[in-house]
Coordinates of C-alpha atoms and ligand atoms in Angstrom, one line a residue:
M19 CA -45.3 -43.7 40.6
S20 CA -46.3 -47.1 39.3
R21 CA -45.5 -50.3 41.1
V22 CA -43.2 -51.3 38.3
K23 CA -41.2 -48.1 38.8
D24 CA -41.1 -48.7 42.5
A25 CA -39.8 -52.1 42.0
S26 CA -37.1 -51.0 39.5
N27 CA -35.9 -47.6 40.4
S28 CA -32.9 -48.7 42.5
I29 CA -31.7 -51.2 39.9
K30 CA -28.6 -50.1 38.0
V31 CA -28.2 -51.5 34.5
G32 CA -25.2 -51.3 32.3
M33 CA -25.0 -52.2 28.6
V34 CA -22.2 -53.5 26.4
S35 CA -23.2 -53.2 22.7
L36 CA -21.2 -55.3 20.2
G37 CA -21.4 -55.6 16.5
C38 CA -22.8 -53.1 14.0
A39 CA -24.8 -49.9 14.1
K40 CA -28.0 -51.8 13.6
N41 CA -27.3 -53.7 16.9
L42 CA -26.4 -50.4 18.6
V43 CA -29.9 -49.1 17.8
D44 CA -31.4 -52.2 19.5
S45 CA -29.2 -51.5 22.5
E46 CA -30.4 -47.9 22.6
V47 CA -34.1 -49.1 22.4
M48 CA -33.5 -51.5 25.3
L49 CA -31.9 -48.7 27.4
G50 CA -34.8 -46.4 26.6
I51 CA -37.4 -49.0 27.7
L52 CA -35.5 -49.7 30.9
K53 CA -35.2 -46.0 31.8
D54 CA -38.9 -45.5 31.0
R55 CA -39.7 -48.4 33.5
G56 CA -37.7 -46.7 36.2
F57 CA -34.3 -48.6 36.0
E58 CA -31.2 -46.5 36.4
I59 CA -28.8 -46.6 33.4
V60 CA -25.1 -46.5 34.4
P61 CA -22.1 -46.0 32.1
D62 CA -19.6 -48.1 34.1
E63 CA -19.7 -51.8 34.6
A64 CA -18.4 -51.6 38.1
G65 CA -21.5 -49.8 39.4
A66 CA -24.1 -52.0 37.6
D67 CA -26.4 -54.5 39.3
V68 CA -27.3 -56.0 35.9
I69 CA -25.3 -55.9 32.7
I70 CA -26.8 -56.6 29.2
V71 CA -24.4 -57.8 26.5
N72 CA -26.0 -57.2 23.2
T73 CA -24.2 -59.6 21.0
C74 CA -23.3 -60.0 17.3
G75 CA -23.4 -63.6 15.8
F76 CA -22.6 -62.7 12.2
I77 CA -19.3 -64.5 11.7
L78 CA -16.8 -66.4 13.8
P79 CA -14.7 -63.5 15.0
A80 CA -17.8 -61.6 16.1
K81 CA -19.1 -64.7 17.9
Q82 CA -15.8 -65.2 19.7
E83 CA -15.8 -61.5 20.8
S84 CA -19.3 -61.9 22.2
I85 CA -18.5 -65.0 24.2
N86 CA -15.2 -63.5 25.5
E87 CA -17.0 -60.4 26.6
V88 CA -19.6 -62.5 28.5
L89 CA -16.9 -64.6 30.2
R90 CA -15.0 -61.4 31.2
L91 CA -18.1 -59.8 32.7
A92 CA -19.1 -63.0 34.4
R93 CA -16.0 -62.6 36.7
L94 CA -17.7 -59.5 38.1
K95 CA -20.5 -61.7 39.4
Q96 CA -18.0 -63.6 41.5
G97 CA -17.3 -60.4 43.6
G98 CA -21.1 -60.2 44.3
R99 CA -21.5 -56.7 43.0
L100 CA -23.0 -57.8 39.7
K101 CA -26.1 -59.7 40.3
A102 CA -27.2 -60.7 36.8
L103 CA -25.7 -61.0 33.3
I104 CA -28.1 -61.0 30.3
M105 CA -27.2 -61.9 26.8
T106 CA -29.3 -60.4 24.0
G107 CA -29.1 -60.0 20.2
C108 CA -28.0 -62.2 17.4
L109 CA -26.0 -64.8 19.3
P110 CA -28.9 -66.1 21.5
Q111 CA -31.2 -65.9 18.5
R112 CA -28.9 -68.3 16.7
Y113 CA -27.8 -70.6 19.6
G114 CA -30.2 -69.8 22.5
E115 CA -30.7 -73.3 24.0
E116 CA -27.2 -74.4 23.3
L117 CA -25.8 -71.3 25.0
A118 CA -28.1 -71.8 28.0
K119 CA -26.4 -75.2 28.5
E120 CA -22.9 -74.0 27.9
L121 CA -23.0 -70.7 29.8
P122 CA -24.3 -71.1 33.3
E123 CA -22.8 -67.6 34.1
V124 CA -25.6 -66.0 32.0
D125 CA -28.9 -65.4 33.7
A126 CA -31.2 -64.9 30.7
F127 CA -31.1 -65.0 26.9
V128 CA -33.2 -62.6 24.8
G129 CA -33.4 -62.6 21.0
P130 CA -33.9 -59.5 18.8
G131 CA -37.6 -60.2 18.5
E132 CA -38.1 -60.0 22.3
I133 CA -36.2 -56.9 23.3
T134 CA -39.3 -55.1 24.4
A135 CA -39.6 -57.7 27.2
I136 CA -36.2 -56.7 28.7
A137 CA -37.6 -54.9 31.8
R138 CA -39.7 -58.0 32.7
V139 CA -36.8 -60.3 32.1
I140 CA -34.5 -58.3 34.4
R141 CA -37.2 -58.3 37.1
D142 CA -37.7 -62.1 36.8
V143 CA -34.0 -62.7 36.9
L144 CA -33.5 -60.6 40.0
Q145 CA -36.5 -62.3 41.6
I146 CA -34.7 -65.7 41.0
Y147 CA -31.5 -64.2 42.4
R148 CA -33.3 -63.0 45.6
T149 CA -35.2 -66.2 46.1
G150 CA -33.2 -68.9 44.3
Q151 CA -29.8 -70.4 44.9
P152 CA -26.6 -70.4 43.1
G153 CA -26.3 -73.3 40.6
R154 CA -30.0 -73.2 39.7
P155 CA -31.0 -75.4 36.9
A156 CA -30.6 -74.0 33.4
G157 CA -34.3 -74.5 32.8
R158 CA -35.2 -71.8 35.3
R159 CA -33.4 -69.1 33.3
P160 CA -35.5 -67.1 30.8
V161 CA -34.7 -68.0 27.2
L162 CA -36.8 -65.7 25.0
I163 CA -36.3 -66.5 21.4
S164 CA -39.0 -66.1 18.8
E165 CA -39.5 -65.4 15.1
P166 CA -38.2 -61.8 14.9
R167 CA -41.0 -59.5 13.9
F168 CA -40.3 -56.4 16.0
I169 CA -39.2 -53.1 14.7
Y170 CA -39.2 -50.0 16.8
S171 CA -41.2 -46.9 16.1
H172 CA -40.9 -43.1 16.9
E173 CA -42.9 -43.8 20.0
T174 CA -40.6 -46.5 21.4
P175 CA -38.3 -45.0 24.1
R176 CA -34.7 -44.9 23.1
I177 CA -31.5 -43.5 24.7
I178 CA -29.0 -42.2 22.1
S179 CA -25.5 -43.4 23.1
T180 CA -23.6 -41.8 20.2
P181 CA -22.3 -38.2 20.6
P182 CA -25.2 -35.8 20.6
Y183 CA -24.5 -34.5 17.1
T184 CA -24.8 -37.9 15.4
A185 CA -27.5 -40.5 15.5
Y186 CA -28.3 -43.8 13.7
V187 CA -31.9 -44.4 12.6
K188 CA -32.9 -47.9 11.7
I189 CA -35.4 -47.6 8.8
A190 CA -36.0 -51.4 8.3
E191 CA -35.1 -54.7 9.8
G192 CA -34.5 -58.2 8.4
C193 CA -33.4 -59.2 4.9
D194 CA -35.0 -61.0 2.0
N195 CA -31.9 -61.2 -0.2
R196 CA -30.7 -64.7 0.8
C197 CA -27.0 -64.4 0.0
S198 CA -25.7 -68.0 0.3
Y199 CA -23.0 -67.2 3.0
C200 CA -25.2 -65.1 5.3
V201 CA -27.1 -66.0 8.4
I202 CA -28.8 -62.6 8.9
P203 CA -32.1 -63.6 7.3
S204 CA -32.5 -66.5 9.7
I205 CA -31.5 -64.3 12.7
R206 CA -33.3 -61.1 11.9
G207 CA -36.3 -62.4 10.0
R208 CA -38.1 -61.1 6.9
F209 CA -37.5 -57.6 5.6
R210 CA -39.8 -55.1 7.2
S211 CA -39.8 -51.3 6.8
R212 CA -40.9 -48.6 9.2
P213 CA -43.5 -46.2 7.8
I214 CA -42.1 -43.0 6.4
E215 CA -44.0 -40.9 9.0
S216 CA -42.5 -42.8 11.9
I217 CA -39.0 -42.3 10.6
V218 CA -39.5 -38.7 9.8
S219 CA -41.0 -38.1 13.2
E220 CA -38.1 -39.7 14.9
C221 CA -35.6 -37.7 12.8
M222 CA -37.4 -34.5 13.7
R223 CA -37.1 -35.3 17.4
L224 CA -33.4 -36.2 17.0
A225 CA -32.7 -33.0 15.2
G226 CA -34.6 -31.1 17.9
N227 CA -32.3 -32.7 20.5
G228 CA -29.2 -31.6 18.6
A229 CA -28.4 -34.3 16.1
R230 CA -26.8 -32.8 13.0
E231 CA -25.8 -36.0 11.2
L232 CA -28.4 -38.7 10.7
I233 CA -27.3 -42.1 9.5
L234 CA -30.0 -44.4 8.1
V235 CA -29.2 -48.1 8.5
A236 CA -30.9 -51.4 7.7
Q237 CA -29.6 -54.8 6.4
D238 CA -30.5 -53.4 2.9
T239 CA -31.5 -49.7 3.0
T240 CA -32.2 -49.7 -0.8
R241 CA -35.1 -52.1 -0.4
Y242 CA -36.7 -49.6 2.0
G243 CA -40.4 -49.3 1.5
E244 CA -41.0 -52.2 -0.9
D245 CA -42.9 -54.3 1.6
L246 CA -45.1 -51.3 2.8
Y247 CA -45.5 -49.3 -0.4
G248 CA -44.9 -51.8 -3.2
T249 CA -41.9 -49.9 -4.5
F250 CA -38.4 -48.7 -3.2
K251 CA -38.9 -45.5 -1.2
L252 CA -35.4 -44.6 0.0
A253 CA -35.2 -41.6 -2.3
S254 CA -38.5 -40.2 -1.1
L255 CA -37.5 -40.8 2.5
L256 CA -34.2 -39.0 2.0
R257 CA -36.0 -36.0 0.4
E258 CA -38.3 -35.8 3.4
I259 CA -35.5 -36.0 6.0
S260 CA -33.5 -33.4 4.1
R261 CA -36.2 -30.9 4.8
I262 CA -35.9 -31.2 8.5
E263 CA -34.5 -28.1 10.1
G264 CA -31.2 -28.5 12.0
V265 CA -30.1 -31.6 10.0
V266 CA -26.8 -30.9 8.2
W267 CA -25.8 -34.3 6.9
V268 CA -27.9 -37.3 6.0
R269 CA -26.2 -40.6 5.3
F270 CA -27.4 -44.1 4.3
L271 CA -25.3 -47.2 4.6
Y272 CA -25.6 -50.9 3.5
T273 CA -27.1 -50.6 0.0
Y274 CA -27.7 -53.6 -2.3
P275 CA -26.2 -53.0 -5.8
T276 CA -29.2 -54.1 -7.9
H277 CA -31.6 -51.9 -5.8
I278 CA -29.8 -48.6 -6.5
T279 CA -32.2 -46.7 -8.7
D280 CA -31.6 -43.6 -10.9
E281 CA -34.0 -41.8 -8.6
L282 CA -31.8 -42.5 -5.7
I283 CA -28.6 -41.4 -7.5
E284 CA -30.4 -38.2 -8.5
V285 CA -31.5 -37.4 -5.0
V286 CA -27.9 -37.8 -3.7
A287 CA -26.7 -35.6 -6.6
C288 CA -29.2 -32.9 -6.0
E289 CA -30.0 -32.7 -2.2
P290 CA -27.2 -30.7 -0.6
K291 CA -27.7 -32.3 2.9
I292 CA -27.3 -35.9 1.6
C293 CA -23.7 -37.0 1.8
K294 CA -22.3 -37.8 -1.6
Y295 CA -21.4 -41.2 -0.4
F296 CA -22.5 -44.7 -1.4
D297 CA -21.7 -47.8 0.7
I298 CA -22.3 -50.7 -1.7
P299 CA -21.1 -54.1 -0.4
L300 CA -20.3 -55.9 -3.6
Q301 CA -18.7 -59.0 -2.0
H302 CA -16.9 -60.2 -5.2
A303 CA -16.1 -59.3 -8.8
D304 CA -15.9 -62.8 -10.4
D305 CA -19.2 -63.9 -12.0
R306 CA -18.9 -67.5 -11.0
V307 CA -18.2 -66.6 -7.4
L308 CA -21.0 -64.0 -7.4
R309 CA -23.4 -66.7 -8.6
M310 CA -22.3 -69.1 -5.9
M311 CA -22.8 -66.4 -3.3
G312 CA -26.4 -65.9 -4.5
R313 CA -25.7 -62.3 -5.5
R314 CA -27.9 -60.9 -8.2
N315 CA -25.4 -58.7 -10.1
S316 CA -22.5 -59.6 -12.4
R317 CA -19.1 -57.9 -12.6
E318 CA -20.3 -55.9 -15.6
D319 CA -23.4 -54.8 -13.6
A320 CA -21.1 -53.5 -10.8
L321 CA -18.8 -51.7 -13.2
A322 CA -21.8 -50.1 -15.0
L323 CA -23.3 -49.1 -11.6
I324 CA -20.0 -47.5 -10.5
N325 CA -19.8 -45.7 -13.8
R326 CA -23.4 -44.5 -13.5
I327 CA -22.9 -43.1 -10.1
R328 CA -19.5 -41.4 -10.9
T329 CA -20.9 -39.9 -14.1
R330 CA -23.8 -38.2 -12.2
I331 CA -21.8 -37.4 -9.0
P332 CA -18.1 -36.9 -10.0
D333 CA -17.0 -36.1 -6.4
V334 CA -18.8 -39.2 -4.9
T335 CA -17.1 -41.4 -2.3
L336 CA -17.6 -45.1 -2.9
R337 CA -17.2 -47.7 -0.2
S338 CA -17.5 -51.4 -0.6
T339 CA -16.7 -54.7 1.2
F340 CA -15.5 -58.0 -0.3
I341 CA -15.2 -61.6 0.8
V342 CA -12.0 -63.5 -0.1
G343 CA -11.6 -67.3 0.1
F344 CA -15.3 -68.1 -0.7
P345 CA -15.7 -71.8 -1.7
G346 CA -14.7 -72.3 -5.3
E347 CA -12.7 -69.0 -5.5
T348 CA -9.8 -70.1 -7.8
E349 CA -6.6 -68.1 -8.1
D350 CA -8.0 -66.7 -11.4
A351 CA -11.2 -65.6 -9.7
F352 CA -9.2 -63.9 -6.9
D353 CA -7.0 -62.2 -9.5
S354 CA -10.1 -60.9 -11.2
L355 CA -11.2 -59.4 -7.9
L356 CA -7.8 -57.6 -7.6
D357 CA -8.1 -56.4 -11.2
F358 CA -11.6 -55.0 -10.3
L359 CA -10.1 -53.1 -7.3
E360 CA -7.4 -51.7 -9.4
E361 CA -9.8 -50.7 -12.2
T362 CA -12.4 -49.1 -10.0
K363 CA -10.2 -47.6 -7.4
L364 CA -12.9 -47.4 -4.8
D365 CA -12.3 -44.9 -2.0
R366 CA -12.9 -47.2 0.9
V367 CA -12.8 -51.0 0.9
G368 CA -13.3 -53.6 3.7
V369 CA -12.0 -57.1 3.1
F370 CA -13.1 -60.2 5.0
A371 CA -11.8 -63.7 4.9
Y372 CA -14.8 -66.0 4.3
S373 CA -16.2 -67.5 7.5
E374 CA -18.3 -70.6 7.1
E375 CA -21.5 -70.4 9.0
E376 CA -23.7 -73.3 10.1
G377 CA -27.0 -73.5 8.4
T378 CA -26.1 -71.4 5.4
P379 CA -26.3 -72.8 1.8
A380 CA -22.6 -72.0 1.3
E381 CA -21.7 -74.5 4.0
A382 CA -22.5 -77.3 1.6
L383 CA -20.4 -75.9 -1.3
P384 CA -17.4 -77.9 -2.5
D385 CA -13.9 -76.6 -3.2
K386 CA -13.3 -75.0 0.2
V387 CA -10.3 -72.6 0.2
P388 CA -7.7 -73.6 2.9
E389 CA -7.3 -71.1 5.8
D390 CA -3.7 -70.2 4.9
V391 CA -4.7 -69.4 1.3
K392 CA -7.6 -67.2 2.6
E393 CA -5.2 -65.4 4.9
E394 CA -2.8 -64.8 2.1
R395 CA -5.5 -63.5 -0.3
F396 CA -6.8 -61.3 2.5
R397 CA -3.3 -59.7 2.9
R398 CA -2.9 -59.2 -0.8
A399 CA -6.3 -57.5 -1.2
M400 CA -5.7 -55.3 1.8
E401 CA -2.2 -54.3 0.6
L402 CA -3.5 -53.4 -2.9
Q403 CA -6.3 -51.3 -1.4
R404 CA -3.9 -49.7 1.1
R405 CA -2.0 -48.3 -1.9
I406 CA -5.2 -47.2 -3.7
S407 CA -6.5 -45.6 -0.5
R408 CA -3.3 -43.6 -0.1
E409 CA -3.5 -42.4 -3.8
K410 CA -7.1 -41.4 -3.4
L411 CA -6.4 -39.5 -0.1
E412 CA -3.3 -37.8 -1.5
A413 CA -5.5 -36.5 -4.4
R414 CA -7.5 -34.6 -1.8
V415 CA -4.5 -32.6 -0.4
G416 CA -5.2 -28.9 -1.1
S417 CA -9.0 -29.3 -1.4
E418 CA -11.4 -27.4 0.9
E419 CA -14.0 -29.4 2.7
M420 CA -16.5 -28.9 5.4
V421 CA -15.7 -31.0 8.5
L422 CA -17.5 -32.0 11.6
V423 CA -15.2 -32.0 14.7
E424 CA -15.5 -35.1 16.8
G425 CA -13.3 -34.1 19.8
L426 CA -9.7 -34.6 21.0
S427 CA -7.7 -37.3 19.3
E428 CA -6.7 -40.4 21.4
E429 CA -3.1 -39.7 20.5
S430 CA -2.7 -36.1 21.6
D431 CA -4.4 -33.4 23.6
L432 CA -3.3 -30.8 21.0
V433 CA -5.1 -32.4 18.1
V434 CA -8.8 -32.9 17.3
V435 CA -10.3 -35.5 15.0
A436 CA -12.9 -34.6 12.4
R437 CA -14.7 -36.1 9.5
S438 CA -16.0 -34.7 6.2
Q439 CA -19.0 -36.0 4.4
R440 CA -16.6 -38.5 2.8
E441 CA -16.0 -40.3 6.1
A442 CA -18.7 -42.3 7.8
P443 CA -18.2 -42.7 11.6
G444 CA -16.6 -45.8 12.9
I445 CA -15.7 -47.4 9.5
D446 CA -13.7 -44.8 7.6
G447 CA -10.5 -42.9 8.4
L448 CA -10.3 -39.6 10.2
I449 CA -9.1 -36.0 9.6
Y450 CA -6.6 -34.7 12.1
I451 CA -6.5 -31.0 12.9
G452 CA -3.9 -29.3 15.2
D453 CA -6.3 -27.0 17.0
A454 CA -7.5 -28.3 20.4
T455 CA -9.8 -25.3 20.8
L456 CA -12.3 -26.7 18.3
K457 CA -15.5 -28.0 20.0
A458 CA -16.9 -31.4 19.3
G459 CA -20.1 -31.2 17.2
T460 CA -19.1 -28.0 15.3
F461 CA -18.7 -27.7 11.6
H462 CA -15.8 -25.8 9.9
Q463 CA -14.3 -25.2 6.5
A464 CA -10.9 -26.9 6.3
R465 CA -8.1 -27.3 3.9
I466 CA -6.6 -30.8 3.5
T467 CA -2.9 -30.6 4.1
G468 CA -1.6 -34.2 4.2
A469 CA -2.5 -37.8 3.7
S470 CA -1.5 -41.2 5.0
D471 CA -2.8 -44.7 4.1
H472 CA -6.2 -44.1 5.6
D473 CA -6.3 -40.7 7.3
L474 CA -5.9 -37.0 6.5
A475 CA -4.5 -33.9 8.1
A476 CA -6.1 -30.5 7.7
E477 CA -6.1 -26.9 8.8
I478 CA -9.2 -24.8 9.6
I479 CA -10.0 -22.0 7.1
S480 CA -13.2 -20.7 8.8
P481 CA -16.3 -21.8 10.6
A482 CA -18.7 -23.4 8.2
Ligands
SF4_13 S1 -27.9 -58.5 1.6 FE1 -27.0 -60.6 1.8 S2 -25.2 -60.2 3.0 FE2 -26.5 -58.5 3.4 S3 -27.8 -59.1 5.2 FE3 -29.0 -59.7 3.4 S4 -28.5 -61.8 3.0 FE4 -26.9 -61.0 4.4

């Protein structure tokens, strides 16, 4: 055993992963590296010597959640059991030095570009803990923030924390789109893809370990490959992954509307393993607001895209997100967004009230929308979509669909929850089935028997 492992194998590390699935993959990579270096990974906070909080710094509510979580965990240090608290991810990348001044409870700050140094950081911090004294100066705490260039490979250790039948695969990192309201490009760096071979190799290993549903993520999955191969390669990648034995469903999330090619639509239409599901954050439907947002499509482009996808894949599920209350969004512009939702009747829609972020071009825009107006528009958009969602789900009653059982529902021991290819985990509704004998991770044919605003009920017809 190496000296590193000798030094680390009694140290118990816990992880709290906040934010999106892309951040979750970073958390899993850090856990993999730590386990590889001899640290013990523990699931409960109470038994940990060190806790890593992998934060999200995207918009204000996410930042608040991250800080609250750090302050809550800091209380465990007062009891003496928890020796160190480490903050990683988007928030320290954005505010590293500032946080170091404001949060003496945190022992180290590590940006997304430095996560491979996590084992060394923990050892350094514990060394300070053993030899230092409480109230040490902030300058002694590690603050590792750099231009993010890192992206993991199939050889990077990783511990999958999702249920064994589902795994996320990050195919690229960073973003080159420069939407005016978004801080991601400055936090996550330039867009960079992983080579196809590396992704396929990782997917084969995941499938060999029991993953049946693979979910490809990136800030912009549709740009995948452009930097490495000079052209968009998501369609080719999906074809390759579809050939892997054991994989039942392949999903991809976070597409950019103007990067969706006919080839990509064709591959989704033709490859049975690829879920007939497009997640296309459109952000708005008024041309002037779209221009102010720095988006590259118009309302007509979005309508044409939706039409193109639905014509080729009539049973497709379309998901999108929209921002309300962006600077300069007049009542007319907001109405045109509501008209768009009514006209397109998208299956799944997320709505966010605009959150102004320091350092973004949108911060300098005039004609800010007051908070109460933003809230009111948020409620109106959500209410409209609630009705549309119910109509869309009611239209599925009586249909037969293959479902993946996820386990017992939180509400009842007699009911399991499941998803069809139309429901992505964590963001869409669920399908409730009154048969507690169904095992998590198994596929079945089910008949949809009922619908509510966001969820469905079903009965099993036969194993898939
Ligand atoms: S596409 Fe736009 S909103 Fe999405 S991560 Fe890139 S810059 Fe941000």
